CSV table of C-alpha atoms in Angstrom, one decimal:
chain,number,residue,atom,x,y,z
T,1,MET,CA,-82.6,-50.4,-20.8
T,2,LYS,CA,-86.3,-51.1,-20.6
T,3,ARG,CA,-88.1,-48.7,-18.3
T,4,ASP,CA,-91.0,-50.3,-16.5
T,5,SER,CA,-94.1,-48.5,-15.4
T,6,GLU,CA,-94.3,-50.6,-12.3
T,7,GLY,CA,-92.8,-48.9,-9.3
T,8,ASP,CA,-91.3,-46.1,-11.5
T,9,SER,CA,-91.7,-43.0,-9.6
T,10,GLN,CA,-91.1,-40.7,-12.6
T,11,GLY,CA,-92.7,-42.8,-15.1
T,12,ASP,CA,-95.9,-43.4,-13.5
T,13,SER,CA,-97.5,-40.2,-14.3
T,14,GLN,CA,-96.3,-40.6,-18.0
T,15,GLY,CA,-98.4,-43.8,-18.6
T,16,ASP,CA,-97.3,-47.1,-19.9
T,17,TYR,CA,-93.3,-47.5,-20.1
T,18,GLN,CA,-93.4,-51.3,-20.1
T,19,GLU,CA,-91.6,-51.7,-23.4
T,20,MET,CA,-89.6,-48.4,-23.3
T,21,ALA,CA,-85.8,-48.9,-23.5
T,22,TYR,CA,-82.7,-46.8,-23.4
T,23,ALA,CA,-79.5,-47.2,-25.4
T,24,PRO,CA,-76.3,-45.3,-25.9
T,25,ALA,CA,-76.4,-42.8,-28.6
T,26,PRO,CA,-74.6,-43.7,-31.7
T,27,ASN,CA,-72.3,-40.7,-31.4
T,28,ILE,CA,-71.1,-41.6,-28.0
T,29,ILE,CA,-67.7,-43.4,-27.5
T,30,LYS,CA,-66.8,-44.9,-24.2
T,31,GLN,CA,-63.3,-45.1,-23.0
T,32,ILE,CA,-63.0,-47.0,-19.6
T,33,VAL,CA,-60.2,-45.8,-17.2
T,34,ASP,CA,-59.8,-48.3,-14.4
T,35,ASP,CA,-63.4,-48.5,-12.8
T,36,GLU,CA,-64.5,-45.1,-14.2
T,37,ALA,CA,-64.9,-44.0,-17.8
T,38,LEU,CA,-65.1,-41.0,-20.1
T,39,LEU,CA,-67.7,-40.7,-22.7
T,40,LEU,CA,-66.9,-38.7,-25.7
T,41,ASP,CA,-69.7,-37.0,-27.5
T,42,THR,CA,-68.4,-36.8,-31.1
T,43,ASP,CA,-71.1,-34.5,-32.2
T,44,ASN,CA,-70.1,-31.6,-30.0
T,45,GLN,CA,-66.6,-32.8,-28.8
T,46,GLN,CA,-67.8,-32.9,-25.1
T,47,ILE,CA,-66.3,-35.2,-22.7
T,48,HIS,CA,-68.3,-36.6,-19.7
T,49,HIS,CA,-66.9,-38.4,-16.7
T,50,LEU,CA,-68.8,-41.3,-15.3
T,51,ASN,CA,-67.9,-42.5,-11.9
T,52,GLU,CA,-68.0,-46.2,-10.9
T,53,ALA,CA,-71.7,-46.3,-10.1
T,54,ALA,CA,-72.4,-44.3,-13.4
T,55,VAL,CA,-70.4,-46.9,-15.3
T,56,VAL,CA,-72.4,-49.8,-13.8
T,57,LEU,CA,-75.7,-47.9,-15.0
T,58,TRP,CA,-74.1,-47.3,-18.5
T,59,GLU,CA,-73.3,-50.9,-18.9
T,60,HIS,CA,-76.8,-51.8,-18.1
T,61,CYS,CA,-77.9,-49.3,-20.7
T,62,GLU,CA,-75.6,-51.1,-23.2
T,63,LYS,CA,-77.1,-54.5,-22.3
T,64,GLY,CA,-80.7,-53.2,-22.4
T,65,SER,CA,-81.5,-54.3,-18.8
T,66,SER,CA,-84.8,-53.4,-17.3
T,67,ILE,CA,-85.1,-50.7,-14.6
T,68,ASP,CA,-86.1,-53.3,-12.0
T,69,LYS,CA,-82.9,-55.3,-12.9
T,70,VAL,CA,-80.7,-52.2,-12.4
T,71,VAL,CA,-82.4,-51.2,-9.2
T,72,SER,CA,-81.9,-54.7,-7.7
T,73,ASP,CA,-78.2,-54.6,-8.8
T,74,PHE,CA,-77.7,-51.2,-7.2
T,75,ILE,CA,-79.4,-52.4,-4.0
T,76,GLN,CA,-77.0,-55.2,-3.8
T,77,ILE,CA,-73.9,-53.3,-4.8
T,78,TYR,CA,-74.3,-49.9,-2.9
T,79,ASP,CA,-76.6,-51.2,0.0
T,80,VAL,CA,-79.2,-48.6,-0.5
T,81,ASP,CA,-83.0,-48.8,-0.3
T,82,GLU,CA,-85.0,-49.4,-3.2
T,83,GLN,CA,-86.8,-46.0,-3.4
T,84,THR,CA,-83.3,-44.2,-3.2
T,85,ALA,CA,-81.9,-46.4,-5.9
T,86,ARG,CA,-84.7,-46.1,-8.2
T,87,ARG,CA,-84.9,-42.2,-7.7
T,88,ASP,CA,-81.2,-41.8,-8.4
T,89,ILE,CA,-81.2,-44.2,-11.4
T,90,MET,CA,-84.2,-42.3,-13.1
T,91,HIS,CA,-82.7,-38.9,-12.4
T,92,THR,CA,-79.4,-40.0,-13.8
T,93,LEU,CA,-81.1,-41.4,-17.0
T,94,ALA,CA,-83.1,-38.3,-17.4
T,95,SER,CA,-80.0,-36.2,-17.3
T,96,TRP,CA,-78.2,-38.4,-19.8
T,97,GLU,CA,-81.2,-38.4,-22.0
T,98,GLN,CA,-81.3,-34.5,-21.8
T,99,LEU,CA,-77.5,-34.5,-22.8
T,100,GLY,CA,-78.0,-36.7,-25.7
T,101,LEU,CA,-75.9,-39.5,-24.3
T,102,ILE,CA,-78.7,-42.1,-24.4
T,103,LYS,CA,-81.8,-42.4,-26.6
T,104,LEU,CA,-85.3,-43.9,-26.0
T,105,ILE,CA,-85.6,-46.8,-28.4
B,1,MET,CA,-42.5,-62.5,-46.3
B,2,ASN,CA,-43.6,-62.4,-42.6
B,3,ALA,CA,-41.0,-63.5,-40.2
B,4,GLY,CA,-43.2,-63.1,-37.2
B,5,THR,CA,-42.3,-62.6,-33.7
B,6,ARG,CA,-42.7,-64.4,-30.5
B,7,THR,CA,-42.6,-63.3,-26.8
B,8,THR,CA,-40.4,-65.2,-24.4
B,9,GLY,CA,-41.8,-63.8,-21.3
B,10,HIS,CA,-40.1,-63.5,-18.0
B,11,SER,CA,-36.6,-64.3,-18.6
B,12,GLY,CA,-33.5,-64.7,-16.2
B,13,ARG,CA,-32.5,-61.2,-17.2
B,14,TYR,CA,-35.1,-59.9,-14.8
B,15,ARG,CA,-33.5,-61.7,-11.7
B,16,ASN,CA,-30.6,-59.4,-11.9
B,17,PRO,CA,-29.5,-56.9,-9.4
B,18,TRP,CA,-31.5,-53.9,-10.9
B,19,PRO,CA,-33.2,-51.8,-8.4
B,20,ALA,CA,-36.7,-53.0,-7.6
B,21,GLY,CA,-38.3,-49.9,-8.9
B,22,THR,CA,-36.4,-50.4,-12.4
B,23,ARG,CA,-37.7,-54.0,-12.5
B,24,LEU,CA,-41.2,-52.9,-11.7
B,25,LEU,CA,-41.3,-50.3,-14.4
B,26,LEU,CA,-40.0,-52.7,-17.0
B,27,ALA,CA,-42.2,-55.6,-15.9
B,28,ALA,CA,-45.3,-53.5,-15.9
B,29,ALA,CA,-44.4,-51.8,-19.1
B,30,ALA,CA,-44.0,-55.1,-21.0
B,31,ASP,CA,-46.7,-57.1,-22.3
B,32,TRP,CA,-46.2,-60.8,-21.5
B,33,PRO,CA,-48.8,-63.4,-21.8
B,34,GLY,CA,-50.3,-65.3,-18.9
B,35,HIS,CA,-49.5,-64.9,-15.3
B,36,ARG,CA,-45.7,-64.3,-15.7
B,37,GLN,CA,-46.2,-60.6,-15.9
B,38,THR,CA,-48.6,-60.5,-12.9
B,39,GLU,CA,-45.8,-62.5,-10.8
B,40,ALA,CA,-43.1,-60.4,-12.0
B,41,ILE,CA,-44.9,-57.1,-11.1
B,42,ALA,CA,-45.9,-58.4,-7.7
B,43,ALA,CA,-42.4,-59.6,-7.0
B,44,ALA,CA,-40.8,-56.3,-7.9
B,45,ALA,CA,-43.5,-54.3,-6.0
B,46,ALA,CA,-42.9,-56.1,-3.0
B,47,ASP,CA,-39.3,-54.5,-2.9
B,48,VAL,CA,-40.0,-51.1,-3.7
B,49,GLU,CA,-39.3,-48.8,-0.9
B,50,ASP,CA,-39.6,-45.2,-2.3
B,51,TRP,CA,-43.0,-45.2,-4.1
B,52,ALA,CA,-42.9,-41.3,-4.5
B,53,GLY,CA,-39.6,-41.5,-6.4
B,54,TRP,CA,-40.8,-44.4,-8.4
B,55,LEU,CA,-43.9,-42.5,-9.5
B,56,ARG,CA,-41.8,-39.5,-10.4
B,57,ILE,CA,-39.8,-41.6,-12.8
B,58,ALA,CA,-42.9,-43.3,-14.1
B,59,SER,CA,-44.3,-39.8,-14.9
B,60,GLN,CA,-41.1,-38.6,-16.6
B,61,GLN,CA,-41.1,-41.8,-18.7
B,62,LYS,CA,-44.8,-41.1,-19.6
B,63,VAL,CA,-46.0,-44.6,-18.8
B,64,VAL,CA,-48.4,-44.0,-15.8
B,65,PRO,CA,-51.6,-44.7,-17.9
B,66,LEU,CA,-50.0,-47.8,-19.2
B,67,LEU,CA,-48.8,-49.1,-15.8
B,68,TYR,CA,-51.7,-48.1,-13.6
B,69,PRO,CA,-54.2,-50.9,-14.5
B,70,LYS,CA,-51.6,-53.6,-14.5
B,71,LEU,CA,-50.2,-52.4,-11.2
B,72,LYS,CA,-53.6,-52.2,-9.5
B,73,ALA,CA,-54.6,-55.6,-10.8
B,74,ALA,CA,-51.4,-57.4,-10.0
B,75,CYS,CA,-50.8,-56.0,-6.5
B,76,GLY,CA,-53.0,-53.0,-5.8
B,77,GLU,CA,-53.0,-53.7,-2.0
B,78,ARG,CA,-49.2,-53.3,-1.8
B,79,VAL,CA,-49.1,-49.9,-3.5
B,80,PRO,CA,-49.6,-46.9,-1.3
B,81,GLU,CA,-53.1,-45.4,-1.7
B,82,PRO,CA,-51.8,-41.9,-2.6
B,83,VAL,CA,-49.7,-43.4,-5.3
B,84,LEU,CA,-52.6,-45.3,-6.8
B,85,ALA,CA,-54.8,-42.2,-6.6
B,86,ALA,CA,-52.2,-40.0,-8.3
B,87,MET,CA,-51.8,-42.5,-11.0
B,88,LYS,CA,-55.5,-42.8,-11.6
B,89,ARG,CA,-55.7,-39.0,-11.8
B,90,THR,CA,-52.8,-38.9,-14.5
B,91,SER,CA,-54.5,-41.6,-16.3
B,92,MET,CA,-57.9,-39.9,-16.4
B,93,ALA,CA,-56.3,-36.6,-17.5
B,94,SER,CA,-54.3,-38.3,-20.1
B,95,THR,CA,-57.3,-40.1,-21.6
B,96,GLN,CA,-59.4,-37.0,-21.6
B,97,HIS,CA,-56.6,-35.1,-23.5
B,98,ASN,CA,-56.1,-37.9,-25.9
B,99,LEU,CA,-59.8,-38.2,-26.6
B,100,MET,CA,-59.9,-34.3,-27.4
B,101,LEU,CA,-56.7,-34.7,-29.6
B,102,ALA,CA,-58.3,-37.7,-31.5
B,103,THR,CA,-61.5,-35.7,-32.1
B,104,GLU,CA,-59.5,-32.7,-33.3
B,105,LEU,CA,-57.5,-35.1,-35.6
B,106,LEU,CA,-60.7,-36.4,-37.2
B,107,ALA,CA,-61.8,-32.8,-37.8
B,108,LEU,CA,-58.5,-31.8,-39.4
B,109,LEU,CA,-58.6,-34.9,-41.7
B,110,ARG,CA,-62.0,-34.1,-42.7
B,111,GLU,CA,-61.0,-30.5,-43.6
B,112,ALA,CA,-58.0,-31.8,-45.4
B,113,SER,CA,-60.1,-34.3,-47.4
B,114,ALA,CA,-62.6,-31.5,-48.4
B,115,ALA,CA,-59.6,-29.4,-49.6
B,116,ARG,CA,-58.1,-32.4,-51.4
B,117,VAL,CA,-55.0,-32.3,-49.4
B,118,PRO,CA,-53.7,-35.9,-48.8
B,119,MET,CA,-52.8,-36.1,-45.1
B,120,LEU,CA,-51.9,-38.9,-42.9
B,121,CYS,CA,-51.4,-39.1,-39.1
B,122,PHE,CA,-48.6,-41.1,-37.5
B,123,LYS,CA,-47.8,-41.7,-33.8
B,124,GLY,CA,-50.3,-40.1,-31.4
B,125,PRO,CA,-53.9,-41.4,-31.6
B,126,VAL,CA,-53.3,-43.9,-34.3
B,127,LEU,CA,-50.3,-45.5,-32.6
B,128,ALA,CA,-52.3,-45.7,-29.5
B,129,ALA,CA,-55.2,-47.3,-31.3
B,130,SER,CA,-53.1,-49.8,-33.3
B,131,ALA,CA,-50.4,-50.7,-30.9
B,132,TYR,CA,-52.3,-50.5,-27.7
B,133,GLY,CA,-55.9,-51.1,-28.8
B,134,ASN,CA,-57.3,-48.0,-27.0
B,135,LEU,CA,-56.6,-44.4,-26.5
B,136,ALA,CA,-56.1,-44.6,-22.8
B,137,SER,CA,-52.8,-46.4,-22.5
B,138,ARG,CA,-50.5,-44.2,-24.3
B,139,GLU,CA,-49.6,-40.6,-23.4
B,140,PHE,CA,-49.4,-38.3,-26.4
B,141,GLY,CA,-49.1,-34.5,-26.3
B,142,ASP,CA,-49.6,-33.4,-29.9
B,143,LEU,CA,-50.8,-34.5,-33.4
B,144,ASP,CA,-48.2,-35.5,-36.0
B,145,LEU,CA,-49.5,-35.1,-39.5
B,146,LEU,CA,-47.7,-35.9,-42.7
B,147,VAL,CA,-48.5,-34.3,-46.1
B,148,ARG,CA,-46.4,-34.2,-49.3
B,149,ALA,CA,-43.9,-31.4,-49.4
B,150,ALA,CA,-45.9,-29.6,-52.2
B,151,ASP,CA,-49.1,-29.6,-50.0
B,152,ALA,CA,-47.4,-28.4,-47.0
B,153,PRO,CA,-48.3,-24.7,-47.6
B,154,ARG,CA,-52.0,-25.6,-48.2
B,155,ALA,CA,-52.0,-27.8,-45.1
B,156,ALA,CA,-50.6,-25.0,-43.1
B,157,ALA,CA,-53.2,-22.6,-44.5
B,158,LEU,CA,-56.0,-25.0,-43.4
B,159,LEU,CA,-54.4,-25.1,-39.7
B,160,THR,CA,-54.2,-21.2,-39.6
B,161,GLU,CA,-57.9,-20.9,-40.9
B,162,ARG,CA,-58.9,-23.4,-38.1
B,163,GLY,CA,-57.5,-21.0,-35.5
B,164,TYR,CA,-54.0,-22.4,-35.3
B,165,ARG,CA,-50.9,-20.2,-34.9
B,166,GLU,CA,-47.5,-21.2,-36.1
B,167,SER,CA,-45.1,-21.7,-33.0
B,168,THR,CA,-42.2,-23.2,-34.8
B,169,ARG,CA,-39.0,-22.3,-32.9
B,170,LEU,CA,-36.6,-23.6,-35.3
B,171,ASN,CA,-36.7,-23.1,-39.1
B,172,LEU,CA,-36.6,-26.9,-39.7
B,173,SER,CA,-36.6,-28.3,-43.2
B,174,TRP,CA,-39.0,-31.2,-42.4
B,175,GLU,CA,-41.8,-29.9,-40.1
B,176,ARG,CA,-43.5,-26.9,-39.0
B,177,THR,CA,-45.3,-26.6,-35.5
B,178,PHE,CA,-48.8,-25.1,-34.9
B,179,ALA,CA,-50.5,-24.6,-31.6
B,180,HIS,CA,-54.2,-23.6,-30.9
B,181,PRO,CA,-54.3,-20.4,-28.7
B,182,ASP,CA,-57.5,-21.4,-27.1
B,183,ARG,CA,-57.2,-25.2,-26.8
B,184,ASP,CA,-54.4,-27.3,-25.4
B,185,ILE,CA,-53.5,-28.7,-28.7
B,186,GLU,CA,-50.2,-28.7,-30.8
B,187,VAL,CA,-49.9,-30.0,-34.3
B,188,ASP,CA,-46.6,-31.0,-36.0
B,189,LEU,CA,-47.0,-30.7,-39.7
B,190,HIS,CA,-44.4,-32.9,-41.4
B,191,TRP,CA,-43.4,-33.4,-45.0
B,192,ALA,CA,-40.3,-35.4,-44.2
B,193,PHE,CA,-39.0,-37.4,-41.3
B,194,ALA,CA,-35.5,-36.0,-41.0
B,195,PRO,CA,-33.7,-32.8,-41.8
B,196,THR,CA,-32.6,-32.1,-45.4
B,197,GLU,CA,-30.4,-29.1,-45.2
B,198,ALA,CA,-29.0,-27.7,-48.4
B,199,GLY,CA,-29.4,-30.9,-50.2
B,200,LEU,CA,-27.5,-32.9,-47.7
B,201,HIS,CA,-29.4,-35.4,-45.6
B,202,THR,CA,-28.0,-34.5,-42.2
B,203,ALA,CA,-29.6,-37.4,-40.3
B,204,SER,CA,-29.1,-41.0,-41.1
B,205,PHE,CA,-32.1,-41.1,-43.5
B,206,ARG,CA,-33.2,-39.9,-46.7
B,207,TYR,CA,-36.6,-41.5,-46.5
B,208,ASP,CA,-38.4,-42.5,-49.6
B,209,ILE,CA,-41.5,-40.3,-48.7
B,210,GLU,CA,-43.3,-41.0,-52.0
B,211,GLY,CA,-42.9,-44.7,-51.5
B,212,LEU,CA,-44.3,-44.4,-48.2
B,213,TRP,CA,-47.6,-43.0,-49.5
B,214,ASN,CA,-48.0,-46.1,-51.6
B,215,ARG,CA,-47.8,-48.1,-48.4
B,216,VAL,CA,-50.5,-46.1,-46.4
B,217,ARG,CA,-53.2,-47.9,-44.5
B,218,THR,CA,-56.0,-47.0,-42.4
B,219,ILE,CA,-56.6,-47.6,-38.7
B,220,PRO,CA,-60.0,-47.0,-36.8
B,221,VAL,CA,-59.8,-44.2,-34.4
B,222,LEU,CA,-63.1,-43.2,-32.7
B,223,ARG,CA,-64.9,-45.5,-35.2
B,224,GLN,CA,-63.5,-43.6,-38.2
B,225,ASP,CA,-60.8,-44.8,-40.5
B,226,VAL,CA,-57.6,-42.7,-40.2
B,227,PRO,CA,-54.8,-43.0,-42.9
B,228,THR,CA,-51.4,-43.8,-41.4
B,229,LEU,CA,-48.1,-45.4,-42.2
B,230,GLY,CA,-48.0,-49.0,-42.8
B,231,PRO,CA,-46.5,-51.2,-40.0
B,232,GLU,CA,-43.0,-51.4,-41.5
B,233,ASP,CA,-42.8,-47.7,-42.1
B,234,THR,CA,-44.2,-47.2,-38.5
B,235,LEU,CA,-41.4,-49.2,-37.0
B,236,ILE,CA,-38.7,-47.5,-39.1
B,237,ALA,CA,-40.2,-44.0,-38.2
B,238,LEU,CA,-40.1,-44.9,-34.6
B,239,CYS,CA,-36.5,-46.0,-34.9
B,240,GLN,CA,-35.5,-42.9,-36.8
B,241,ASN,CA,-36.6,-40.9,-33.7
B,242,ALA,CA,-33.4,-42.5,-32.2
B,243,THR,CA,-31.2,-40.4,-34.3
B,244,LYS,CA,-33.5,-37.3,-34.2
B,245,ASP,CA,-34.2,-37.1,-30.5
B,246,PHE,CA,-30.9,-38.5,-28.8
B,247,PHE,CA,-29.7,-35.1,-27.9
B,248,ARG,CA,-32.6,-34.6,-25.6
B,249,THR,CA,-32.0,-35.0,-21.8
B,250,THR,CA,-34.7,-37.6,-21.2
B,251,TRP,CA,-34.2,-39.7,-24.2
B,252,PRO,CA,-34.7,-42.6,-24.7
B,253,SER,CA,-37.9,-42.8,-22.7
B,254,LEU,CA,-39.7,-45.9,-21.6
B,255,SER,CA,-42.6,-44.8,-23.4
B,256,TRP,CA,-40.7,-44.9,-26.7
B,257,PHE,CA,-39.5,-48.4,-26.0
B,258,CYS,CA,-43.1,-49.5,-25.1
B,259,ASP,CA,-44.2,-48.1,-28.4
B,260,LEU,CA,-41.6,-49.9,-30.4
B,261,SER,CA,-42.2,-53.2,-28.5
B,262,GLN,CA,-46.0,-52.9,-28.9
B,263,VAL,CA,-45.7,-52.4,-32.6
B,264,ILE,CA,-43.4,-55.4,-32.8
B,265,ARG,CA,-45.8,-57.5,-30.8
B,266,THR,CA,-49.3,-56.4,-32.2
B,267,GLU,CA,-48.3,-56.3,-35.9
B,268,PRO,CA,-48.7,-59.9,-37.0
B,269,ASP,CA,-48.2,-59.1,-40.5
B,270,MET,CA,-45.1,-57.2,-40.2
B,271,ASP,CA,-42.8,-57.9,-43.0
B,272,TRP,CA,-39.3,-58.0,-41.5
B,273,TYR,CA,-37.6,-58.6,-44.8
B,274,GLN,CA,-39.1,-55.5,-46.1
B,275,ILE,CA,-38.0,-53.6,-43.1
B,276,ASP,CA,-34.5,-54.8,-43.6
B,277,HIS,CA,-34.7,-53.9,-47.2
B,278,LEU,CA,-36.2,-50.4,-46.7
B,279,ALA,CA,-33.6,-49.7,-43.9
B,280,SER,CA,-30.9,-50.7,-46.0
B,281,ARG,CA,-32.0,-48.5,-48.8
B,282,HIS,CA,-32.3,-45.5,-46.5
B,283,GLY,CA,-29.0,-46.1,-44.7
B,284,CYS,CA,-30.7,-46.7,-41.3
B,285,ARG,CA,-30.3,-50.5,-41.1
B,286,ARG,CA,-27.8,-50.0,-38.2
B,287,ILE,CA,-30.2,-48.1,-36.1
B,288,VAL,CA,-33.2,-50.1,-36.8
B,289,HIS,CA,-31.4,-53.2,-35.8
B,290,ALA,CA,-30.1,-51.6,-32.7
B,291,CYS,CA,-33.4,-50.2,-31.6
B,292,VAL,CA,-35.1,-53.3,-32.1
B,293,ASP,CA,-32.4,-55.4,-30.4
B,294,ALA,CA,-32.5,-53.1,-27.4
B,295,ALA,CA,-36.3,-53.4,-27.2
B,296,ALA,CA,-36.0,-57.1,-27.4
B,297,GLU,CA,-33.4,-57.1,-24.7
B,298,LEU,CA,-35.5,-54.8,-22.3
B,299,PHE,CA,-38.8,-56.5,-22.9
B,300,CYS,CA,-37.7,-60.1,-23.5
B,301,LEU,CA,-39.1,-60.0,-26.9
B,302,ALA,CA,-37.8,-62.5,-29.5
B,303,VAL,CA,-37.8,-60.8,-32.9
B,304,ASP,CA,-37.2,-62.8,-36.0
B,305,LEU,CA,-35.3,-60.1,-38.0
B,306,PRO,CA,-33.6,-61.5,-40.9
B,307,PRO,CA,-30.5,-63.4,-39.8
B,308,THR,CA,-28.0,-60.7,-40.9
B,309,ARG,CA,-24.9,-60.0,-39.2
B,310,ARG,CA,-24.9,-57.2,-36.7
B,311,ASP,CA,-21.7,-55.3,-37.0
B,312,ARG,CA,-19.9,-54.0,-33.9
B,313,SER,CA,-21.4,-50.5,-34.2
B,314,THR,CA,-24.8,-51.9,-34.2
B,315,ARG,CA,-24.2,-54.0,-31.0
B,316,LEU,CA,-22.6,-50.9,-29.4
B,317,LEU,CA,-25.6,-48.8,-30.3
B,318,ALA,CA,-28.1,-51.4,-28.9
B,319,SER,CA,-26.0,-51.6,-25.7
B,320,ASP,CA,-25.9,-47.8,-25.4
B,321,LEU,CA,-29.6,-47.6,-25.8
B,322,CYS,CA,-30.3,-50.2,-23.1
B,323,HIS,CA,-27.7,-48.7,-20.6
B,324,ARG,CA,-29.1,-45.3,-21.1
B,325,MET,CA,-32.6,-46.4,-20.6
B,326,LEU,CA,-31.8,-48.3,-17.6
B,327,ALA,CA,-29.9,-45.4,-16.3
B,328,ASN,CA,-32.9,-43.2,-16.8
B,329,LEU,CA,-35.1,-45.8,-14.8
B,330,ARG,CA,-32.9,-45.7,-11.7
B,331,ALA,CA,-33.6,-42.2,-10.5
B,332,PRO,CA,-35.7,-39.2,-11.5
B,333,LEU,CA,-33.9,-37.0,-13.9
B,334,PRO,CA,-32.9,-33.7,-13.0
B,335,ALA,CA,-34.7,-30.9,-15.0
B,336,ALA,CA,-31.6,-29.3,-16.5
B,337,ALA,CA,-29.5,-32.4,-17.1
B,338,ASP,CA,-28.1,-32.7,-20.6
B,339,LEU,CA,-26.5,-35.7,-22.3
B,340,PRO,CA,-22.8,-35.2,-22.5
B,341,LEU,CA,-21.6,-34.0,-25.9
B,342,ARG,CA,-19.2,-37.0,-26.1
B,343,ASP,CA,-22.1,-39.3,-25.8
B,344,ARG,CA,-24.1,-37.5,-28.3
B,345,LEU,CA,-21.2,-37.6,-31.0
B,346,ARG,CA,-20.5,-41.1,-30.2
B,347,PHE,CA,-24.2,-42.1,-30.8
B,348,HIS,CA,-24.6,-40.1,-34.1
B,349,TRP,CA,-21.2,-41.4,-35.3
B,350,LEU,CA,-22.2,-45.0,-34.7
B,351,ALA,CA,-25.6,-44.5,-36.1
B,352,ARG,CA,-24.5,-43.5,-39.4
B,353,GLU,CA,-23.5,-46.5,-41.6
B,354,ARG,CA,-22.5,-44.8,-44.8
B,355,TRP,CA,-19.6,-42.5,-45.2
B,356,GLN,CA,-21.5,-39.9,-46.9
B,357,ASP,CA,-23.9,-39.6,-43.9
B,358,ARG,CA,-21.1,-39.4,-41.6
B,359,ALA,CA,-19.6,-36.6,-43.7
B,360,ALA,CA,-22.9,-34.8,-44.0
B,361,HIS,CA,-23.2,-35.1,-40.2
B,362,LEU,CA,-19.8,-33.4,-39.7
B,363,LEU,CA,-20.7,-30.8,-42.2
B,364,ARG,CA,-23.7,-29.3,-40.6
B,365,PRO,CA,-22.6,-26.3,-38.6
B,366,ARG,CA,-25.7,-24.3,-39.3
B,367,LEU,CA,-28.0,-27.0,-37.7
B,368,LEU,CA,-25.7,-27.5,-34.8
B,369,LEU,CA,-25.5,-23.8,-34.0
B,370,ARG,CA,-29.4,-23.5,-34.2
B,371,ALA,CA,-29.6,-26.6,-31.8
B,372,TYR,CA,-27.0,-25.0,-29.6
B,373,ARG,CA,-28.9,-21.7,-29.4
B,374,TYR,CA,-32.2,-23.4,-28.9
B,375,GLN,CA,-31.0,-25.5,-26.1
B,376,ARG,CA,-29.2,-22.3,-24.6
B,377,ARG,CA,-32.6,-20.5,-24.7
B,378,THR,CA,-34.6,-23.3,-23.3
B,379,ALA,CA,-31.9,-24.1,-20.6
B,380,SER,CA,-31.8,-20.4,-19.5
B,381,GLY,CA,-35.7,-20.2,-19.3
B,382,ILE,CA,-36.1,-17.6,-21.8
B,383,ALA,CA,-39.5,-18.2,-23.2
B,384,GLU,CA,-40.4,-14.8,-24.8
B,385,SER,CA,-41.0,-16.5,-28.0
B,386,ASP,CA,-43.2,-19.2,-26.5
B,387,PRO,CA,-46.9,-18.7,-27.0
B,388,PRO,CA,-48.9,-17.8,-24.0
B,389,GLU,CA,-50.3,-20.6,-21.9
B,390,PRO,CA,-53.8,-21.5,-23.4
B,391,ASP,CA,-56.8,-21.6,-21.1
B,392,ARG,CA,-57.6,-25.2,-20.6
B,393,ARG,CA,-61.2,-25.3,-21.4
B,394,ARG,CA,-62.8,-27.9,-19.3
B,395,THR,CA,-65.2,-30.0,-21.3
B,396,ASP,CA,-65.8,-32.7,-18.7
B,397,ARG,CA,-68.8,-33.0,-16.6
B,398,THR,CA,-69.3,-35.2,-13.6
B,399,LEU,CA,-72.6,-36.8,-13.9
B,400,THR,CA,-72.9,-38.7,-10.8
B,401,ARG,CA,-71.2,-38.4,-7.5
């Protein structure tokens, strides 16, 4: 997933994120269950539960979508304003990165 | 030689007067191509009245994770919301448990490999991955590992070093059971598939275990190759459970029939002539034919087994399996129900096709006595020898609400 600097409330202070992107870490295995998913971290045998919205975000990570694309998708699907969508997305990505589920590429 | 299989789909057998719940269970558990399955599921679901009872049966038969996505896709709007929600919870919990077991399997195989103990896994995660294509569709409660008899003590020592404790209740001559006290994991360590008491093979089979090791293949599980049985041995081992498990109250289960039909459907290179040859050699041809015929009847599978004559006993066995399966699907099974002794004796007598197997079956008072005591103990609720209930260590985290 490409993280753009433009409009990125968390990234603005960090400088230029124009070409930065996230991808699932290689040690993560996804198992879809209905509209939700479980992520297995094979390194530490932890299982993480993704709800429907998190699955949408995860699939964007797999496709390498830009942050703007994800934000516009979330605005359409969940009927939220752009600021809220962008804040939630960045917050979730940050926590996933901290947990080692995704990596900056 | 590959005789192949073909699926006939929704046949006239599904328009018979079976209860709607039974039709729904069978239609959703089958795997038919195209829209036929969707139509059959929707048609049966429209007639179901007691959804709570239906869900209890599906849970007893261990097919909720398999049925949930199909039911929701075909006619989710007709299913009461609490039923769908309960199915989703069960599916999620089952998948989480399966992922945990699969991870543990890979760790055990790595340790066995490091210790130079050849070990393979059958049923469990490998069957889920090979027959269903994922770890979410099949419920499994333990890991079944197979080692050579000579390696069994070393394999048991590996398990003990990893924190497992032996929880074998019966002193069986073909497997030992281990449980981890801190994790919800049970491991069955096999070195044969059937009892071999005092040199007599008391089940229908004296399986050629050494030959089986020559037919081992690998199946990817969580992106790693896991050694397992070849497709022919997998099918025969599944059928062999018929003789081993028939004394159980809830047997045959729909999940067992699903496993069998999925193995038949998803193994394009299945060598049916080799199955026939191996089954004949092991004295289990009758039970293999009966199980395959029963699965074909229940799920409308057309199986091209070699055109050999089915004797009367085979036809009776297949009919018994079908009828008992359908009886189990009509209503939730009572907890303490037991298969009548007459039915058990009839099944085991019919399943044995060689006179020496029948004689061996009759001459096994020790095993019968142990089985009887075990059943008495479990039926009366005595569980002093049971390991303490392990604390379920929750490893899940909800990231987004």
